[in-house]
XYZ file of C-alpha atoms in Angstrom:
578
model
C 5.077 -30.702 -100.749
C 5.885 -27.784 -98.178
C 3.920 -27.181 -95.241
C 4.178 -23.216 -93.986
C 4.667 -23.129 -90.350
C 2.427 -19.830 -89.481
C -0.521 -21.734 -91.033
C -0.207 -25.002 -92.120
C -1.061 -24.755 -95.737
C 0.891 -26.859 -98.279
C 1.994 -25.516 -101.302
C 4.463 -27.523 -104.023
C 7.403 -25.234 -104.719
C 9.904 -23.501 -103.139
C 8.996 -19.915 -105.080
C 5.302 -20.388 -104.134
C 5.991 -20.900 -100.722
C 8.415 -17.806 -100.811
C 5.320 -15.838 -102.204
C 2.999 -17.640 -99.448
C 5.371 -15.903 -96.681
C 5.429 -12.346 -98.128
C 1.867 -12.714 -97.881
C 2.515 -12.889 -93.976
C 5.150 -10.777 -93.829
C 2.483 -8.188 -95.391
C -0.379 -9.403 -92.852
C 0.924 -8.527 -89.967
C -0.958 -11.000 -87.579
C -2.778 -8.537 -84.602
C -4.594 -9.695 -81.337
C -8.379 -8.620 -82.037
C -8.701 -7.894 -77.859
C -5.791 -6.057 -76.600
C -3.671 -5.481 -80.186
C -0.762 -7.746 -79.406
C 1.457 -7.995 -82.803
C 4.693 -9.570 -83.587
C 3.997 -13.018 -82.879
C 3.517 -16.094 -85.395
C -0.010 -17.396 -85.672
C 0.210 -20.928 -82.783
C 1.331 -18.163 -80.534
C -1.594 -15.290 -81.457
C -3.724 -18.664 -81.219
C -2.325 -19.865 -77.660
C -2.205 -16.072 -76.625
C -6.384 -15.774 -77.144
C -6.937 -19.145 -75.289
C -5.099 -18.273 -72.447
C -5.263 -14.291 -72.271
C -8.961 -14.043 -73.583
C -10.967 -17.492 -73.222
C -13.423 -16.199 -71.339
C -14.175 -13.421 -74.935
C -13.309 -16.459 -77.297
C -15.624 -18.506 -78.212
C -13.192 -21.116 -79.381
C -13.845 -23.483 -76.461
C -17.518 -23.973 -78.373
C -15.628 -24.523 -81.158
C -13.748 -27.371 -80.066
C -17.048 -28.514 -78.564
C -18.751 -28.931 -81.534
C -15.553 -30.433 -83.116
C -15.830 -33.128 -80.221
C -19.686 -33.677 -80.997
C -18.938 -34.366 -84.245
C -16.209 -36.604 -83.896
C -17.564 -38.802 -81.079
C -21.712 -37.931 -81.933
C -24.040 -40.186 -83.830
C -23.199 -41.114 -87.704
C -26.498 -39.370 -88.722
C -25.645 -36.292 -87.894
C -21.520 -36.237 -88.462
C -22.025 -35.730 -92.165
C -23.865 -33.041 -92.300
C -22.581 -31.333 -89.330
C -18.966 -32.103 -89.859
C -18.478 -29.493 -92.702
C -20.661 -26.675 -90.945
C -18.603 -27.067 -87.976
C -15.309 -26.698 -89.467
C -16.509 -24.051 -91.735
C -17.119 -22.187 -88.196
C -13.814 -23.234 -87.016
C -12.474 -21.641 -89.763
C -14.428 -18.273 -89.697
C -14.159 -17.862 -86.237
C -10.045 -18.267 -86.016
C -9.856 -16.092 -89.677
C -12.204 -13.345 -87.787
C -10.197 -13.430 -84.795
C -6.625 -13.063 -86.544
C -6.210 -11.270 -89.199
C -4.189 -13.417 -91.085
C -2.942 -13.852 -94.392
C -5.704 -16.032 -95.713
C -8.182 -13.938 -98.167
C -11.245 -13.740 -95.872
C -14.778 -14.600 -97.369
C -17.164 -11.902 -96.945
C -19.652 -10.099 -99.000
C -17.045 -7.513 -100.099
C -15.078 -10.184 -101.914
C -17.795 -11.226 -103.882
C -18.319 -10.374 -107.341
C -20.522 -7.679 -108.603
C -22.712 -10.086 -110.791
C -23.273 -12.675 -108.174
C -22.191 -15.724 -109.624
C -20.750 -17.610 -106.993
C -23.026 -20.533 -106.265
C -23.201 -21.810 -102.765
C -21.528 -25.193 -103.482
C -17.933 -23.005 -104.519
C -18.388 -21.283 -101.127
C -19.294 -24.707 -99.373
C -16.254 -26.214 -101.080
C -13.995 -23.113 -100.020
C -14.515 -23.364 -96.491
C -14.552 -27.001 -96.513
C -10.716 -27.031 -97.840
C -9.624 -23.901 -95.451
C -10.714 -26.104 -92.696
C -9.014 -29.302 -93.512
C -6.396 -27.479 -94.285
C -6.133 -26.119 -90.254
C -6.967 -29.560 -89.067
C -3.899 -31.130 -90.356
C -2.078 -27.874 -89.404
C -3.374 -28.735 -85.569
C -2.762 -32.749 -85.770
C 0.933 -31.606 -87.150
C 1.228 -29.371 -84.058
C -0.027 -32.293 -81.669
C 3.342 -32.328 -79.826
C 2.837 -28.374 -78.580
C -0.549 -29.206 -77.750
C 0.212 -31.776 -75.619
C 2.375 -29.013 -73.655
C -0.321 -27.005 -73.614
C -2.813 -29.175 -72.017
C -1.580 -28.887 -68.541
C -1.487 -25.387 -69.066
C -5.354 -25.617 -70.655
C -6.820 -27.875 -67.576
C -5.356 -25.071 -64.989
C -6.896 -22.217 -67.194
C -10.159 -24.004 -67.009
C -10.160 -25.610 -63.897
C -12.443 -24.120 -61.713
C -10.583 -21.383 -59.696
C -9.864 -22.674 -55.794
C -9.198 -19.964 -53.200
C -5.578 -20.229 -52.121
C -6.746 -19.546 -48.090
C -10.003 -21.062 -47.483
C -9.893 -23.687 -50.955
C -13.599 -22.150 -51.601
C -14.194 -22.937 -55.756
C -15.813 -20.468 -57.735
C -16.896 -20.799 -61.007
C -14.921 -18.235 -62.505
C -11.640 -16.077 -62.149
C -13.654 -12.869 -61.371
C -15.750 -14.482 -58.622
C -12.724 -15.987 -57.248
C -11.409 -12.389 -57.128
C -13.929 -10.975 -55.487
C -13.966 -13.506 -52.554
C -10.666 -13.203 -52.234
C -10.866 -9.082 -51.976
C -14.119 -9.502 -49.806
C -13.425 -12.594 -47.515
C -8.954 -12.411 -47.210
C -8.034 -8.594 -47.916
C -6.799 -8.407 -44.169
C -4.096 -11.018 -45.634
C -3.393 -9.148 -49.370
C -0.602 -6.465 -49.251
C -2.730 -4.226 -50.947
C -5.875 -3.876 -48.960
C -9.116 -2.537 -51.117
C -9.347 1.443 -51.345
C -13.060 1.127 -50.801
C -12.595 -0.877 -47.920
C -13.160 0.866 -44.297
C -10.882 -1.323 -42.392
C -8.885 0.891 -40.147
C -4.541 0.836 -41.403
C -1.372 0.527 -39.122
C 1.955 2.453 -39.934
C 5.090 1.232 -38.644
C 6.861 4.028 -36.676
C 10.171 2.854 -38.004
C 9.777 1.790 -41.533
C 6.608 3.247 -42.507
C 5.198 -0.154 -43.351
C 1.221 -0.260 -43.904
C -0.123 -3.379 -41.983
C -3.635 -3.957 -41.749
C -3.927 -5.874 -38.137
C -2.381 -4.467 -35.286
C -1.075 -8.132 -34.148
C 0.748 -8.504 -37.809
C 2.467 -4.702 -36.833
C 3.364 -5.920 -33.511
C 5.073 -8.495 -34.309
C 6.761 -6.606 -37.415
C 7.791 -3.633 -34.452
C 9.256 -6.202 -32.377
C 11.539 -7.336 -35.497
C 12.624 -3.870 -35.655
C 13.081 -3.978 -31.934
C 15.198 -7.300 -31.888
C 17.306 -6.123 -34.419
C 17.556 -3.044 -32.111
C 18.314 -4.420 -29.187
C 20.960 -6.630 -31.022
C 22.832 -3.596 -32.521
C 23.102 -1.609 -29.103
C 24.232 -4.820 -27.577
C 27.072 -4.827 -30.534
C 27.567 -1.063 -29.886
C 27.273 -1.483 -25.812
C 29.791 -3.825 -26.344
C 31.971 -1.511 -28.352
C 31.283 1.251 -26.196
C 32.855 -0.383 -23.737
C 35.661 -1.402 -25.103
C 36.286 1.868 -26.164
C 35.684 3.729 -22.848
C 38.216 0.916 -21.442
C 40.322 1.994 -23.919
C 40.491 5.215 -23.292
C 40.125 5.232 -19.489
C 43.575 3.465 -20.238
C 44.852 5.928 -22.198
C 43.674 8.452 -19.500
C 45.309 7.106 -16.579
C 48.660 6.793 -18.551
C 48.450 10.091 -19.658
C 47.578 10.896 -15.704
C 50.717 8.666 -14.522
C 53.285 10.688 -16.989
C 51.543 13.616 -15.977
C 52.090 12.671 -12.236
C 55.435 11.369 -12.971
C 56.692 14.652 -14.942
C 55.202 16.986 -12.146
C 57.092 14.855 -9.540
C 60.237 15.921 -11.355
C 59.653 19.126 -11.809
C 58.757 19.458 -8.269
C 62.023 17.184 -7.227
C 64.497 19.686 -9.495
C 62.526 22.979 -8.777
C 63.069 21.750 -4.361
C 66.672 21.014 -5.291
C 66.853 24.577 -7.074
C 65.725 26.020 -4.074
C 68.312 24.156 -1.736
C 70.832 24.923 -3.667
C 69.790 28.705 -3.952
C 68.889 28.264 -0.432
C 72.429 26.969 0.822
C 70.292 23.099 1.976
C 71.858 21.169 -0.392
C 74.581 19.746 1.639
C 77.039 20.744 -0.265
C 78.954 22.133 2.667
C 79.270 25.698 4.650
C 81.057 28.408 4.478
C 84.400 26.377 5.544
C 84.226 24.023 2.605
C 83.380 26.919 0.329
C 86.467 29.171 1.173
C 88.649 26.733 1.147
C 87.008 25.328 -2.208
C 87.565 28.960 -4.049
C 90.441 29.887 -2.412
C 91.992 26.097 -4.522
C 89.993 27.263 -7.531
C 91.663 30.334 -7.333
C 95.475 28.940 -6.944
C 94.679 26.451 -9.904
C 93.750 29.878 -11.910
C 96.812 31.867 -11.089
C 94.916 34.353 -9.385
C 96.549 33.297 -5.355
C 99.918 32.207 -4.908
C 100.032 29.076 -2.663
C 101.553 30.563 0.251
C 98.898 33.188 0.416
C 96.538 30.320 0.535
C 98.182 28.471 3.199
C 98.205 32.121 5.331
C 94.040 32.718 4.705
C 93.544 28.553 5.717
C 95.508 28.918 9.032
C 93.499 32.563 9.445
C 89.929 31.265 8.564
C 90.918 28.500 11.034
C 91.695 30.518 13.802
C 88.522 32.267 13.470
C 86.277 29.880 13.465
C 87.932 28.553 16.359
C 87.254 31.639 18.140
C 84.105 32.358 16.225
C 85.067 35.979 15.763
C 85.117 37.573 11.826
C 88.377 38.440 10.827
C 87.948 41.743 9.499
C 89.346 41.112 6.110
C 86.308 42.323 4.738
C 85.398 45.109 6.800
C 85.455 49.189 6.227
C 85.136 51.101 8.872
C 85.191 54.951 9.143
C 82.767 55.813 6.394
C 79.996 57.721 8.586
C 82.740 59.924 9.695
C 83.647 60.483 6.330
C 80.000 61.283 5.237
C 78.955 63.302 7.890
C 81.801 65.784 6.904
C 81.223 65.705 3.203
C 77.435 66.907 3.854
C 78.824 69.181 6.119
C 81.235 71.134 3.725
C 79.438 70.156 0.761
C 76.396 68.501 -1.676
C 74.539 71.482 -2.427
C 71.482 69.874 -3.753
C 70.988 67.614 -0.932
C 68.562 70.194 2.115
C 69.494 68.029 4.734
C 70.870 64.457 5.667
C 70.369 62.497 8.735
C 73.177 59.528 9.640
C 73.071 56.342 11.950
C 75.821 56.331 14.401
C 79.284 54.694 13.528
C 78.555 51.392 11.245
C 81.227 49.543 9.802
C 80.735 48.191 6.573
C 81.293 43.968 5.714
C 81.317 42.490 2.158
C 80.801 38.840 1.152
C 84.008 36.658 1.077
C 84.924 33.350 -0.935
C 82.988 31.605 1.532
C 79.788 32.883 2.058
C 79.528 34.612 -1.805
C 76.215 34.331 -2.926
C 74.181 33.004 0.101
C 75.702 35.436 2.845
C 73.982 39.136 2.546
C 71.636 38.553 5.796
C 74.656 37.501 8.236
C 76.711 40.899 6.410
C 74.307 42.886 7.367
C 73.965 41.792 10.818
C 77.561 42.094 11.227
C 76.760 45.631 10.057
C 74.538 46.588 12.199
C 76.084 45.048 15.323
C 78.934 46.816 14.654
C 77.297 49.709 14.817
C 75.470 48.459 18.440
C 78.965 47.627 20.104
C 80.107 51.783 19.484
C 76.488 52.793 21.360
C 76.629 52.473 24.938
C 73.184 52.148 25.297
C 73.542 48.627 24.523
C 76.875 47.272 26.700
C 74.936 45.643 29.180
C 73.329 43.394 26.331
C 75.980 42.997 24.199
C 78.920 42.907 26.967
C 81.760 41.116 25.997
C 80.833 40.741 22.479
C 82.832 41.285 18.910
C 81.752 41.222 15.717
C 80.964 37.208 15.584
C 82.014 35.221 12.017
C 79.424 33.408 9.993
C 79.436 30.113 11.428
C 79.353 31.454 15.353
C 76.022 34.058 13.962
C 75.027 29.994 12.584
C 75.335 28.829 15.795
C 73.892 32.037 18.074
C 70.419 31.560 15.305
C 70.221 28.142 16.655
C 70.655 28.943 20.345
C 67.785 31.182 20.048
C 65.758 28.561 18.426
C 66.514 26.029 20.955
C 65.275 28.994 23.195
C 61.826 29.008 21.931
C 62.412 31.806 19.557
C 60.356 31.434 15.937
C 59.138 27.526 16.445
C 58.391 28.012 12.611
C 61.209 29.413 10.963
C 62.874 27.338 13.066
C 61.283 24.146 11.537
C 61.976 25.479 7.487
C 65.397 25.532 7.972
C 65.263 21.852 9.789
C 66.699 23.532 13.293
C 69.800 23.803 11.734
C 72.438 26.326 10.138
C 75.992 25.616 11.174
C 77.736 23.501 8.002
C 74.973 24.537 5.947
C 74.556 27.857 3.357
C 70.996 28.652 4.624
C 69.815 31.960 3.731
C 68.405 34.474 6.408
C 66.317 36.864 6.522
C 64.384 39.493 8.240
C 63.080 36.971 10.835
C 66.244 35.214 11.463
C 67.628 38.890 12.281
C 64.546 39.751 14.477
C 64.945 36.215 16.185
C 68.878 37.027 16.675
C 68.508 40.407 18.591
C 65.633 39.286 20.892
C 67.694 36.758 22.292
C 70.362 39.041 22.716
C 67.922 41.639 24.829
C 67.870 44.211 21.743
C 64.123 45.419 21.307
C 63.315 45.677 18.036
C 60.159 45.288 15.215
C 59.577 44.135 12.031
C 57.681 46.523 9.277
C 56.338 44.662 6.370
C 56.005 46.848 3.058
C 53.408 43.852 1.576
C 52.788 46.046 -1.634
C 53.713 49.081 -3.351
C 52.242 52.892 -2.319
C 53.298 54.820 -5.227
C 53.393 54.709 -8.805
C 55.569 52.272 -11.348
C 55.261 49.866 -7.943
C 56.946 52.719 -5.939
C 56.882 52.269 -2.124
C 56.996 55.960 -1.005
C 55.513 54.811 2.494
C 58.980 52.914 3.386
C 60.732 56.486 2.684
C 58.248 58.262 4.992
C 58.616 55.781 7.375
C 62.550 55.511 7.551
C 62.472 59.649 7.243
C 60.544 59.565 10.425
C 62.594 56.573 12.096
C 65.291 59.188 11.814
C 63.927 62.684 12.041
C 62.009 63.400 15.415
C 62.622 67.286 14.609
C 63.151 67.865 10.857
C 62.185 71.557 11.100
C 65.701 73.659 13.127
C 67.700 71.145 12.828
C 71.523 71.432 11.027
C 72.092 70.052 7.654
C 73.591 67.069 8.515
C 72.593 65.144 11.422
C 74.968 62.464 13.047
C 72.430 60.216 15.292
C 72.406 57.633 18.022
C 70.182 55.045 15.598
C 71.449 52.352 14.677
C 70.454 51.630 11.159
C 67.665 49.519 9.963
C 67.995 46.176 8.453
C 66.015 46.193 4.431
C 65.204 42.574 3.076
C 63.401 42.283 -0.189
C 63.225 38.916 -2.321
C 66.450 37.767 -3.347
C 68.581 40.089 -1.411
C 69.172 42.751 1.493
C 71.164 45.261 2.363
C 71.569 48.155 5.497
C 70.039 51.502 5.661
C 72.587 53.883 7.067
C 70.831 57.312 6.760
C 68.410 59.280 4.737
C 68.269 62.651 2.296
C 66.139 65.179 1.624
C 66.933 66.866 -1.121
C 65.821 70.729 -2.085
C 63.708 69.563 -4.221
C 61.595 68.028 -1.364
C 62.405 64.447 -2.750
C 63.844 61.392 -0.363
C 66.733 59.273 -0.817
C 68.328 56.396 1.024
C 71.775 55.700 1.349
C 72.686 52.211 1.563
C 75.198 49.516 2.498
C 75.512 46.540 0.264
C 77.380 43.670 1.385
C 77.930 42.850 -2.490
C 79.863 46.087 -2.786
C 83.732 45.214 -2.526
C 85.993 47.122 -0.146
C 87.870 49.237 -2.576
C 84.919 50.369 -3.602
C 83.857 51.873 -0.074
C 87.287 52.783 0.805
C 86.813 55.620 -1.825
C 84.521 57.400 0.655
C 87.284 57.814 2.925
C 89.383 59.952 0.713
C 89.519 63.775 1.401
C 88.321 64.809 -1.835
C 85.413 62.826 -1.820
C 83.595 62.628 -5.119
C 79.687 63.312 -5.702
C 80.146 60.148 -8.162
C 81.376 57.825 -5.482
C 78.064 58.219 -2.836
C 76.144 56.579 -6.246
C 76.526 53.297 -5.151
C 75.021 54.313 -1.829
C 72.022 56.373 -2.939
C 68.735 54.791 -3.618
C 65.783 56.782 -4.543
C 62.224 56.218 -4.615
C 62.509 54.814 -8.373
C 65.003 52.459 -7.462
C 63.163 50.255 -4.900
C 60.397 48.493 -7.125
C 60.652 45.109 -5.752
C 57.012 43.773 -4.764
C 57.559 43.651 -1.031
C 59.743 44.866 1.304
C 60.261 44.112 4.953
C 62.756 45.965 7.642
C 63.997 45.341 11.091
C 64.780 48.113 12.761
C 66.084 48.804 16.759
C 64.621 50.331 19.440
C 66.767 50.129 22.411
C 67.372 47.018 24.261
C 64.529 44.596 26.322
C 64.943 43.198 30.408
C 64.470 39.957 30.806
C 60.475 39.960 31.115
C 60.197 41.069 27.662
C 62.769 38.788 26.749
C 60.621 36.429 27.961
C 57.126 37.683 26.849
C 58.909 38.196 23.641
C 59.743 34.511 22.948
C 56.209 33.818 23.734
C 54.909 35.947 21.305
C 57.492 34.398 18.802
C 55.543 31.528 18.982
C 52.752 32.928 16.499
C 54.534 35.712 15.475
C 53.451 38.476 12.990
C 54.930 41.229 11.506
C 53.893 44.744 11.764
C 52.005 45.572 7.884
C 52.372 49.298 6.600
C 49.828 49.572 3.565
């Protein structure tokens, strides 16, 4: 015999049991409460005892079944078969399963069927699912744990209250413990908490305390991590800050350490020697280059000795004659110059191989001197004197220092000249001449007065130095002024005289130390030409340097302005044309 497994009925062939299950297969078994389909007919059965037991009334069922099985042997007889015929019904009207049902429908039209076929029908279905449920005592074991907690009475899981059913349970649990459900009740008035960093609903304020100070710990926590990280970080790059500051500091150190050595180099305060080591220095480089035979050096040594031993220049650089020569060229000719006014006699000194490049200032001293010792206005002050070499105008600078004469220039050069290649300037030359009793000023030309950074002014100003009287006077004009010292950055040079041309326009004529004898000694020659006064003429457009100062005499000081001189050296100013 086989027994089919959806349920339980025996049949006693292979082919009929094939047929049975097509019947199945066709009778799709469906949940009568909430349409479940798909399953076999134990699980349909399980699935309305557990899901709907409270709709079934298959727990009255098994009742009865109990009552009969354990009840008085009067009444099992009779009630045994009713019972299971109930069984029976009520299962067949809950599933629809493959069984043919027994209804009114089914009956046939002449009404035949006695009661004892129907009694006898239901009476086999039901054995028939009784030894389907003994086979299937195993899974009902299983079940029965499952069973007693389905019909246990419900306990509440806060306050263990027992209710008799699963929907009075859930209302006490709404009513009594929704402060402690996640989901509180809509209709419920109790007032709700959001979490200002999550957004989390709490229902107590104490539960969203302690929830915000969570959030808070973990807060705290992190900014200690990032506090932590911050300050490694700022260490970090304080570190990389004050290396970056030390290179910085380091490579402006240097700069400023090769840019002070520039300057005493260009400034002759390098130690590298005076103008003795330098002339004999070029003088060798000279012999090694062909240019000087060695006896000729031998002759300049023993003369540049002797010199300096006396401490007066000799001449080997110096022009004189060339104001004589000028003043009768403008006489007999230059037609486009309307008159022309001349210092006296100056003699004109250019650099040598020892003082090239750093020796312009004491040239033009020497210049204007020169021109000082032919006036003899100034013999008492300058009795005695000759044109003095480099190193003994070195060592006059310092005399007048040690006088009290310009404390503060003084102190830039460190009080000393002599062995050194020390510029001068404008003040040194100011300095120089007080001591020596000539009176004299200094004009500062601190910016430009014209256009293109002209300086018109200093042309109007040397115009009037010379010309008292312009109006009258000849065309060219031989004076008693000496001429007037011109320093600018870098450089400087001697005024000698001044044009005016027809065309109303001013021009200077110059001595540069830098310009070599032969060059000057063309302005001697008879037949002067117009093209050799262009290295002396300078005209308004030529002079664009940013500042210009002169020094220019006045006649000569007695010994109280000597002295109130010096004193006024002490915080002395020049005299600023704007």
């Amino acid at each position: 015999m086989l027994s089919c497994d959806i349920c339980g009925e025996t049949v006693s062939s292979e082919p009929d049991m094939k047929a049975h299950l097509t019947v199945h297969m066709e009778n799709e078994v469906i949940c009568p409460f909430c349409k479940l389909s798909g399953v076999n007919y134990d699980e349909m059965c399980f699935h309305i005892e557990t899901a709907h037991f409270e709709q079934n009334e298959l727990e009255r069922n098994f009742e009865r079944i109990n009552t009969i099985q354990y009840g008085t042997s009067d009444n099992r007889k009779d009630s045994s078969l009713q019972c299971r015929a109930d069984i029976n019904s009520s299962v067949h009207s809950a599933c629809a399963s493959n069984q043919p049902k027994i209804s009114a429908q089914s009956l046939p039209e002449d009404g035949t069927l006695k009661h004892k076929d129907f009694y006898s029908e239901n009476l086999t279905e039901s054995r028939k699912f009784l030894k389907s449920t003994e086979r299937q005592s195993d899974r009902t074991k299983i079940k029965e744990s499952i069973y007693e907690t389905m019909y246990s009475p419900p306990e509440c899981p806060f306050c263990e209250k027992i209710e008799d059913n699963s929907q009075d349970m859930e209302t006490h649990v709404k009513t009594k413990h929704a402060d402690l459900l996640d989901t509180p009740l809509e209709d419920c008035n109790q007032l709700l908490y959001d979490c200002p960093m999550c957004g989390l609903i709490c229902t107590n304020y104490h539960i969203l305390q302690e929830h915000v100070d969570l959030h808070l710990e973990e807060s705290s926590f992190g900014q200690g991590v990032n506090r932590v990280q911050c300050s490694r970080d700022l260490e970090l790059a304080q570190q990389l800050q004050q290396e970056e500051d030390r290179k910085r500091r380091s490579q402006e150190s240097r700069q400023e350490m090769e840019e002070f050595q520039k300057l005493q180099r260009q400034y002759g305060l390098d130690n590298s020697g005076g103008y003795k080591q330098q002339q004999l220095r070029n003088m060798e480089i000279e012999v090694n280059r062909g240019r000087m035979h060695p006896s000729e050096f031998h002759r300049r040594k023993a003369d540049m000795m002797e010199s300096l031993a006396i401490g007066v220049d000799d001449g080997k650089t110096k022009t004189s004659g060339i104001m004589e020569a000028l003043y009768t060229y403008y006489q007999n000719a230059a037609t486009d110059v309307r008159r022309v006014w001349l210092s006296a006699g100056v003699d004109h000194f250019h650099s040598s191989f020892g003082d090239k490049g750093w020796g312009c200032g004491y040239r033009n001293f020497q210049m204007l001197l020169s021109s000082l010792l032919q006036n003899d206005a100034y013999d008492d002050s300058l009795k005695g004197m000759s044109v003095p070499c480099i190193p003994k105008i070195q060592s006059m600078i310092e005399d007048a220092w040690k006088e009290g004469f310009d404390p503060q220039g003084a102190s830039q050069l460190n009080n000393r000249l002599q062995g050194t290649k020390a510029w001068i300037g404008a003040c040194e030359i100011y300095t120089l001449l007080t001591s020596l009793r000539i009176k004299c000023r200094i004009v500062d030309f601190h910016k430009s007065t014209g256009p293109l950074g002209t300086h018109p002014r200093l042309f109007e100003w040397i115009l009037s130095y010379y010309a008292s009287e312009r109006e009258g006077s000849p065309k060219a004009v031989c004076t008693s002024k000496p001429p007037i010292y011109l320093q600018h950055q870098g450089h400087s040079r001697t005024v000698v005289g001044i044009e005016e041309r027809k065309n109303r326009t001013l021009c200077l004529l110059v001595f540069d130390p830098g310009c070599p004898s032969r060059e000057m000694q063309k302005l001697l020659k008879q037949d002067m030409e117009v093209s050799s006064l262009k290295q002396l003429r300078k005209f308004v457009g030529n002079l664009k340097h940013k500042q210009y100062q002169i020094v220019a005499v006045e006649g000569v000081l007695s010994s109280e302005e000597k002295i109130a001189r010096r004193q006024a050296s002490q915080v002395f100013t020049a005299e600023k044309i704007p």
